[in-house]
Short mmCIF file of C-alpha atoms in Angstrom, two decimals:
data_model
loop_
_atom_site.label_atom_id
_atom_site.label_comp_id
_atom_site.label_asym_id
_atom_site.label_seq_id
_atom_site.Cartn_x
_atom_site.Cartn_y
_atom_site.Cartn_z
CA MET A 243 13.03 59.29 54.66
CA THR A 244 10.70 56.36 54.79
CA GLU A 245 7.38 55.93 53.06
CA SER A 246 4.35 53.79 53.77
CA PHE A 247 1.29 52.94 51.72
CA HIS A 248 -2.32 52.38 52.54
CA ARG A 249 -3.78 49.17 51.12
CA SER A 250 -5.96 51.32 48.93
CA GLY A 251 -2.82 52.50 47.26
CA GLU A 252 -3.13 56.15 48.48
CA TYR A 253 0.04 58.03 49.28
CA GLU A 254 0.50 58.76 53.01
CA ASN A 255 2.52 61.74 54.25
CA PRO A 256 4.41 60.68 57.34
CA TYR A 257 4.94 64.31 58.41
CA GLU A 258 1.29 65.23 58.52
CA GLY A 259 0.67 67.54 61.53
CA GLN A 260 4.37 68.47 61.79
CA GLN A 261 6.27 71.49 60.54
CA GLN A 262 7.45 70.81 57.03
CA ALA A 263 10.11 72.26 54.81
CA PRO A 264 8.88 74.55 52.05
CA VAL A 265 7.95 72.76 48.92
CA ASN A 266 9.68 73.73 45.70
CA PRO A 267 6.94 74.20 43.12
CA GLU A 268 9.28 72.85 40.43
CA TRP A 269 9.62 69.51 42.14
CA PRO A 270 7.56 66.83 40.41
CA PRO A 271 4.67 65.40 42.34
CA PRO A 272 5.19 62.00 43.96
CA PRO A 273 4.46 59.07 41.62
CA ALA A 274 1.11 57.37 41.71
CA TYR A 275 1.55 53.89 43.11
CA ALA A 276 -0.59 51.04 41.84
CA PRO A 277 -1.79 48.42 44.30
CA ALA A 278 0.57 45.52 44.73
CA PRO A 279 -0.61 42.47 42.71
CA ALA A 280 -2.02 39.52 44.60
CA PRO A 281 0.89 37.20 45.49
CA HIS A 282 1.53 34.18 43.22
CA ALA A 283 -1.37 34.98 40.83
CA PRO A 284 0.80 35.30 37.66
CA LYS A 285 2.66 32.10 38.56
CA LYS A 286 -0.61 30.20 38.72
CA ARG A 287 -1.63 31.43 35.29
CA ARG A 288 1.71 30.49 33.75
CA GLY A 289 2.01 27.19 35.58
CA GLY A 290 -0.72 25.39 33.60
CA PRO A 291 0.83 25.51 30.10
CA VAL A 292 4.34 24.92 31.41
CA ALA A 293 3.24 21.86 33.36
CA LEU A 294 1.36 20.55 30.32
CA LEU A 295 4.40 20.84 28.06
CA ALA A 296 6.54 19.11 30.65
CA ALA A 297 4.04 16.28 30.93
CA VAL A 298 3.95 15.86 27.16
CA ALA A 299 7.72 15.71 27.04
CA ILE A 300 7.81 13.06 29.76
CA VAL A 301 5.19 10.92 28.03
CA ALA A 302 6.97 11.21 24.68
CA ALA A 303 10.23 10.16 26.28
CA ALA A 304 8.57 7.22 27.99
CA ILE A 305 6.81 5.93 24.89
CA GLY A 306 9.83 6.36 22.66
CA GLY A 307 10.34 6.27 18.91
CA GLY A 308 6.73 5.50 18.00
CA THR A 309 5.49 8.72 19.59
CA ALA A 310 8.28 10.67 17.98
CA TYR A 311 7.24 9.44 14.55
CA GLY A 312 3.62 10.34 15.31
CA ILE A 313 4.52 13.87 16.45
CA GLN A 314 6.64 14.41 13.35
CA GLU A 315 3.82 13.34 11.10
CA LEU A 316 1.31 15.60 12.88
CA THR A 317 3.49 18.68 12.94
CA GLY A 318 5.11 18.21 9.56
CA ASN A 319 8.52 18.82 11.10
CA ASP A 320 11.26 16.55 9.87
CA THR A 321 8.68 14.08 8.56
CA VAL A 322 10.07 10.60 8.28
CA THR A 323 9.68 8.96 4.87
CA SER A 324 10.17 5.33 5.67
CA SER A 325 8.93 1.86 4.90
CA SER A 326 8.58 1.10 8.57
CA THR A 327 5.79 1.26 11.09
CA SER A 328 6.35 2.89 14.44
CA THR A 329 7.43 -0.41 15.96
CA ASN A 330 11.17 -0.93 16.25
CA VAL A 331 11.87 -4.64 16.53
CA VAL A 332 15.62 -4.21 16.08
CA PRO A 333 17.57 -3.04 19.17
CA SER A 334 18.59 0.61 18.91
CA SER A 335 22.28 -0.30 18.93
CA GLN A 336 21.78 -2.32 15.72
CA LYS A 337 18.99 -0.34 14.09
CA GLY A 338 19.29 -0.05 10.32
CA THR A 339 21.72 -2.95 9.96
CA VAL A 340 21.16 -6.23 8.13
CA SER A 341 22.72 -8.14 11.02
CA GLY A 342 20.37 -6.45 13.47
CA VAL A 343 17.31 -7.33 11.39
CA ALA A 344 18.53 -10.92 10.93
CA LYS A 345 19.12 -11.42 14.65
CA ALA A 346 15.74 -9.97 15.60
CA VAL A 347 13.55 -11.65 12.97
CA SER A 348 15.20 -14.99 12.11
CA PRO A 349 13.63 -16.80 15.09
CA SER A 350 10.21 -16.04 13.55
CA ILE A 351 10.95 -17.59 10.13
CA VAL A 352 10.53 -21.33 9.50
CA GLU A 353 11.25 -23.92 6.84
CA ILE A 354 8.24 -25.83 5.47
CA ASN A 355 8.35 -29.24 3.79
CA ALA A 356 5.09 -30.42 2.25
CA ASP A 357 4.50 -33.91 0.85
CA SER A 358 1.72 -35.12 -1.44
CA ASN A 359 1.07 -37.96 -3.86
CA ALA A 360 2.47 -35.75 -6.62
CA GLY A 361 5.78 -35.05 -4.91
CA SER A 362 7.18 -32.64 -2.35
CA SER A 363 7.80 -28.92 -2.02
CA THR A 364 10.06 -26.81 0.14
CA GLY A 365 9.25 -23.30 1.23
CA SER A 366 9.29 -20.88 4.12
CA GLY A 367 6.81 -19.33 6.54
CA VAL A 368 6.37 -16.54 9.09
CA ILE A 369 5.26 -17.23 12.67
CA ILE A 370 2.46 -14.84 13.69
CA THR A 371 1.30 -16.33 17.01
CA GLY A 372 3.17 -17.91 19.89
CA ASP A 373 1.18 -21.15 19.60
CA GLY A 374 2.23 -21.72 16.01
CA GLU A 375 0.08 -19.92 13.44
CA ILE A 376 2.22 -19.48 10.33
CA ILE A 377 1.62 -17.49 7.15
CA THR A 378 3.03 -18.90 3.92
CA ASN A 379 2.20 -19.13 0.22
CA ASN A 380 -0.67 -21.32 -0.89
CA HIS A 381 1.53 -22.91 -3.51
CA VAL A 382 3.96 -24.12 -0.82
CA VAL A 383 1.33 -26.32 0.86
CA ALA A 384 -1.16 -26.83 -2.00
CA GLY A 385 -2.45 -30.42 -2.07
CA ALA A 386 -0.20 -31.49 0.80
CA SER A 387 -1.04 -34.63 2.75
CA GLN A 388 1.70 -34.02 5.31
CA ILE A 389 3.46 -30.84 6.41
CA LYS A 390 6.64 -30.71 8.46
CA VAL A 391 7.99 -27.45 9.84
CA ARG A 392 11.45 -26.73 11.23
CA THR A 393 12.01 -23.62 13.31
CA ASN A 394 15.15 -21.53 13.43
CA ASP A 395 16.36 -23.30 16.58
CA GLY A 396 16.17 -26.69 14.86
CA LYS A 397 12.95 -28.00 16.42
CA SER A 398 10.57 -29.94 14.16
CA TYR A 399 6.78 -29.86 14.21
CA THR A 400 3.87 -31.34 12.31
CA ALA A 401 1.44 -28.76 10.90
CA LYS A 402 -2.08 -28.68 9.54
CA VAL A 403 -3.60 -26.31 6.99
CA VAL A 404 -6.08 -23.91 8.62
CA GLY A 405 -7.15 -21.94 5.54
CA THR A 406 -6.05 -21.14 2.00
CA ASP A 407 -6.67 -18.38 -0.51
CA SER A 408 -5.36 -19.35 -3.94
CA LYS A 409 -6.48 -16.00 -5.42
CA LYS A 410 -3.94 -14.23 -3.22
CA ASP A 411 -1.52 -17.19 -3.05
CA LEU A 412 -1.76 -17.23 0.75
CA ALA A 413 -2.18 -19.99 3.30
CA LEU A 414 -2.38 -20.22 7.08
CA ILE A 415 -1.02 -23.34 8.78
CA LYS A 416 -0.87 -24.25 12.47
CA LEU A 417 1.79 -26.21 14.30
CA GLU A 418 0.73 -29.02 16.59
CA ASN A 419 1.74 -28.87 20.27
CA ALA A 420 3.67 -25.61 19.93
CA SER A 421 3.94 -22.79 22.45
CA GLY A 422 6.18 -19.89 23.35
CA LEU A 423 7.33 -19.27 19.78
CA LYS A 424 8.90 -15.97 18.76
CA THR A 425 6.36 -14.07 16.66
CA ALA A 426 7.07 -11.66 13.83
CA THR A 427 5.81 -8.08 13.83
CA LEU A 428 3.59 -7.33 10.83
CA GLY A 429 4.33 -3.88 9.46
CA ASP A 430 2.53 -1.51 7.10
CA SER A 431 3.27 -2.05 3.42
CA ALA A 432 1.44 1.18 2.52
CA GLY A 433 4.50 3.05 3.77
CA VAL A 434 6.96 1.23 1.52
CA GLY A 435 8.87 3.33 -1.02
CA VAL A 436 11.04 2.55 -4.01
CA GLY A 437 14.66 2.41 -2.92
CA ASP A 438 13.90 1.40 0.67
CA GLN A 439 16.37 -1.15 2.03
CA VAL A 440 14.94 -4.57 2.81
CA VAL A 441 16.05 -7.95 4.12
CA ALA A 442 14.74 -11.34 2.96
CA ILE A 443 14.84 -14.43 5.19
CA GLY A 444 13.86 -17.94 4.11
CA SER A 445 15.06 -21.43 3.28
CA PRO A 446 16.28 -21.46 -0.32
CA GLU A 447 17.15 -25.00 -1.41
CA GLY A 448 16.52 -26.12 2.18
CA LEU A 449 19.18 -23.83 3.64
CA THR A 450 17.22 -22.77 6.71
CA GLY A 451 17.53 -19.18 7.89
CA THR A 452 19.30 -17.79 4.83
CA VAL A 453 19.52 -13.97 4.94
CA THR A 454 19.87 -11.71 1.90
CA SER A 455 19.36 -7.97 1.43
CA GLY A 456 18.51 -5.44 -1.25
CA ILE A 457 16.03 -2.68 -1.97
CA ILE A 458 12.44 -2.25 -3.08
CA SER A 459 12.76 -2.03 -6.86
CA ALA A 460 9.14 -1.16 -7.72
CA LEU A 461 5.63 -1.08 -6.32
CA ASP A 462 2.27 -2.48 -7.47
CA ARG A 463 3.64 -4.94 -10.00
CA ASP A 464 0.97 -7.14 -11.58
CA VAL A 465 2.13 -10.69 -10.95
CA THR A 466 0.15 -13.65 -12.25
CA VAL A 467 0.54 -17.09 -10.67
CA SER A 468 -1.12 -20.45 -11.13
CA THR A 469 -3.90 -21.59 -8.81
CA ASP A 470 -3.48 -25.23 -9.90
CA GLU A 471 -2.42 -27.26 -6.86
CA SER A 472 -0.35 -29.67 -8.92
CA GLN A 473 1.94 -26.83 -10.01
CA GLY A 474 3.28 -26.43 -6.50
CA GLN A 475 4.75 -29.88 -6.10
CA GLY A 476 8.43 -30.31 -6.87
CA GLN A 477 9.41 -26.78 -5.80
CA GLY A 478 12.98 -26.69 -4.64
CA GLN A 479 13.67 -30.18 -5.99
CA GLY A 480 15.07 -29.16 -9.37
CA GLN A 481 11.79 -29.79 -11.17
CA GLN A 482 9.34 -27.60 -13.08
CA GLY A 483 11.23 -24.76 -14.71
CA GLY A 484 14.16 -24.55 -12.33
CA GLY A 485 12.28 -25.72 -9.27
CA GLU A 486 10.28 -22.55 -8.59
CA TRP A 487 6.62 -21.62 -8.83
CA PRO A 488 5.74 -20.50 -12.40
CA PHE A 489 4.49 -16.94 -12.78
CA GLU A 490 3.78 -14.30 -15.41
CA PHE A 491 5.03 -10.75 -15.38
CA GLY A 492 5.01 -8.13 -18.12
CA GLY A 493 3.44 -10.54 -20.60
CA ARG A 494 6.16 -13.14 -20.14
CA GLU A 495 6.16 -16.50 -18.35
CA PHE A 496 8.90 -17.49 -15.95
CA ASN A 497 9.76 -20.86 -14.39
CA GLY A 498 7.45 -22.81 -16.69
CA ASP A 499 3.83 -22.77 -17.78
CA THR A 500 1.36 -21.14 -15.38
CA GLY A 501 -1.51 -23.11 -16.94
CA SER A 502 -5.05 -21.94 -17.51
CA ASP A 503 -6.04 -21.40 -13.85
CA THR A 504 -4.30 -18.21 -12.72
CA THR A 505 -4.70 -15.25 -10.42
CA THR A 506 -3.11 -11.79 -10.50
CA TYR A 507 -2.16 -9.64 -7.51
CA LYS A 508 -0.25 -6.41 -6.86
CA ALA A 509 3.26 -7.17 -5.59
CA LEU A 510 6.33 -5.47 -4.20
CA GLN A 511 9.34 -5.99 -6.46
CA THR A 512 12.75 -6.46 -4.85
CA ASP A 513 16.30 -7.20 -5.94
CA ALA A 514 17.05 -9.03 -2.69
CA SER A 515 18.32 -12.46 -3.68
CA LEU A 516 15.46 -14.99 -3.70
CA ASN A 517 15.79 -18.60 -4.78
CA PRO A 518 13.65 -21.76 -4.76
CA GLY A 519 12.51 -22.30 -1.18
CA ASN A 520 12.22 -18.59 -0.34
CA SER A 521 8.50 -18.69 -1.17
CA GLY A 522 6.41 -17.92 1.91
CA GLY A 523 9.32 -16.30 3.72
CA ALA A 524 9.63 -12.73 4.91
CA LEU A 525 10.52 -9.46 3.25
CA ILE A 526 11.46 -7.14 6.11
CA ASP A 527 12.10 -3.42 6.55
CA MET A 528 15.13 -2.14 8.45
CA ASN A 529 13.15 -1.76 11.67
CA GLY A 530 12.42 -5.49 11.65
CA ASN A 531 8.79 -5.30 10.53
CA ILE A 532 7.42 -7.79 7.98
CA ILE A 533 6.30 -5.80 4.93
CA GLY A 534 5.76 -8.68 2.50
CA ILE A 535 5.58 -12.44 1.97
CA ASN A 536 8.01 -13.53 -0.74
CA SER A 537 6.00 -15.34 -3.39
CA ALA A 538 7.51 -15.30 -6.87
CA MET A 539 11.04 -15.07 -8.17
CA TYR A 540 12.72 -15.67 -11.46
CA SER A 541 15.19 -18.52 -11.19
CA ALA A 542 17.47 -19.47 -14.04
CA ALA A 543 18.59 -22.65 -12.27
CA GLY A 544 17.61 -24.71 -15.30
CA ALA A 545 19.91 -22.78 -17.62
CA SER A 546 22.75 -24.62 -19.31
CA SER A 547 25.34 -22.17 -18.04
CA SER A 548 26.17 -22.30 -14.35
CA ALA A 549 26.87 -18.57 -14.50
CA ALA A 550 23.20 -17.97 -15.34
CA ALA A 551 21.90 -20.07 -12.45
CA GLY A 552 20.48 -18.68 -9.24
CA SER A 553 18.86 -15.37 -8.38
CA VAL A 554 18.92 -12.61 -10.98
CA GLY A 555 17.44 -9.92 -8.72
CA LEU A 556 13.86 -10.26 -9.93
CA GLY A 557 11.68 -11.16 -6.97
CA PHE A 558 8.16 -10.33 -5.82
CA ALA A 559 6.38 -10.26 -2.48
CA ILE A 560 2.73 -10.09 -1.47
CA PRO A 561 2.28 -6.83 0.52
CA ILE A 562 1.72 -7.50 4.21
CA ASN A 563 -1.41 -5.32 4.23
CA THR A 564 -2.96 -7.82 1.80
CA VAL A 565 -2.07 -10.59 4.25
CA LYS A 566 -3.57 -8.76 7.24
CA ALA A 567 -6.78 -8.06 5.35
CA ASP A 568 -7.09 -11.78 4.49
CA LEU A 569 -6.13 -13.17 7.88
CA ALA A 570 -9.66 -13.43 9.34
CA THR A 571 -10.82 -15.35 6.27
CA LEU A 572 -7.89 -17.75 6.51
CA ARG A 573 -8.50 -18.32 10.23
CA ALA A 574 -12.13 -19.11 9.45
CA GLY A 575 -10.98 -22.08 7.36
CA SER A 576 -11.32 -20.70 3.85
CA THR A 577 -10.36 -23.11 1.08
CA ASP A 578 -10.69 -20.74 -1.88
#
C-alpha cells in the first residue's frame, strides 16, 4: 500500500470512492504527520558557529605561539607562567636551549671600548635598530671622548653618545655608517619570575660574545651605583676594586667606593656568571627576548687568592621595561 501527503500535511486516503475492507475498531488511527521541514534550514543555522570556530582555529594556527599564549591567558586553561613575551626569537627546534638563545641573540650584542682623558673602559651593548642604535650602561661610556664598537661578526665602528640617564645608569649610543644590523627583541620584564632560566651575553675582559647561563635569583633588588663619571674609567683594566663598577647592595659596598653621588634602582638579580666587561650586555630569557641590561656584579678579581677571583654568582640587571620607558628620553638627547 502506498501513501501520499498533501502539502498541508493532511492524510489522504488513496481508496476514497472505492469499496474498502471493513475497519477493525481496535486498530489505532493513522499517525498525524507534521509538515516536512524546509530543506537545509537547520544546516544554515548550525553553519555559522561551526564556520566561526574553524576560522578561529585557522587564524590561531597561522599566527602561532603568540596567539596560543594569548588564548591560554584569556581562558585560564593551562596558563603559561613564563619570563618570556609572546615573541619566540629562538627557532622551535632549539627553543629552551642555551645554544639556541646564543645563536639567535649573539649577533645583536656588541663590545664597547670607551676612551677618555682619565683612562679607558670596556663594556657591552645591545643593538636595538638596524642602523646602529645601541643600549648600554651610562657608566660604560661616561665621560668618553672616543667610542669604538665591535660587532659579533668582527666589524668595527665609531659611535657617538645620543643620550644618557645616570639616574638609571643607561645610555644610548649610535654607530656611524651602519646599516642592516641584527636587532635584539626587547621582552617584558614584568613577566620574569624567580627561578626562570636566563642567558647572559657580553664581553667580559674583552672576550667578545661570551655566553653564560643561570637563573633569576631575586626580583626588585635595590642596587645603588655611582653617578660620578670618573668612576667608570678603568673598568675591565684591573683597576678600581677589581676592575668593575662600584655599587652598594644590602648596606655593603662592592668593587670600591661608590662616592657621594649615587642613584638607586630596582634590579633583577641573577647567578649567571658576570665579570668585568659584561656591563651593558644582555640578560635574556629562553625565548631569546632581552629582559634586562646587565649593570652591576660583584667581582673578587682583586682578591689575593686566585680561587676567589672571578664571578661569584652575584649579578644585577636593569629590567628591560625600565629601559623601554626611558628610551624616548634617551633618543631626545638627555644628558641627565
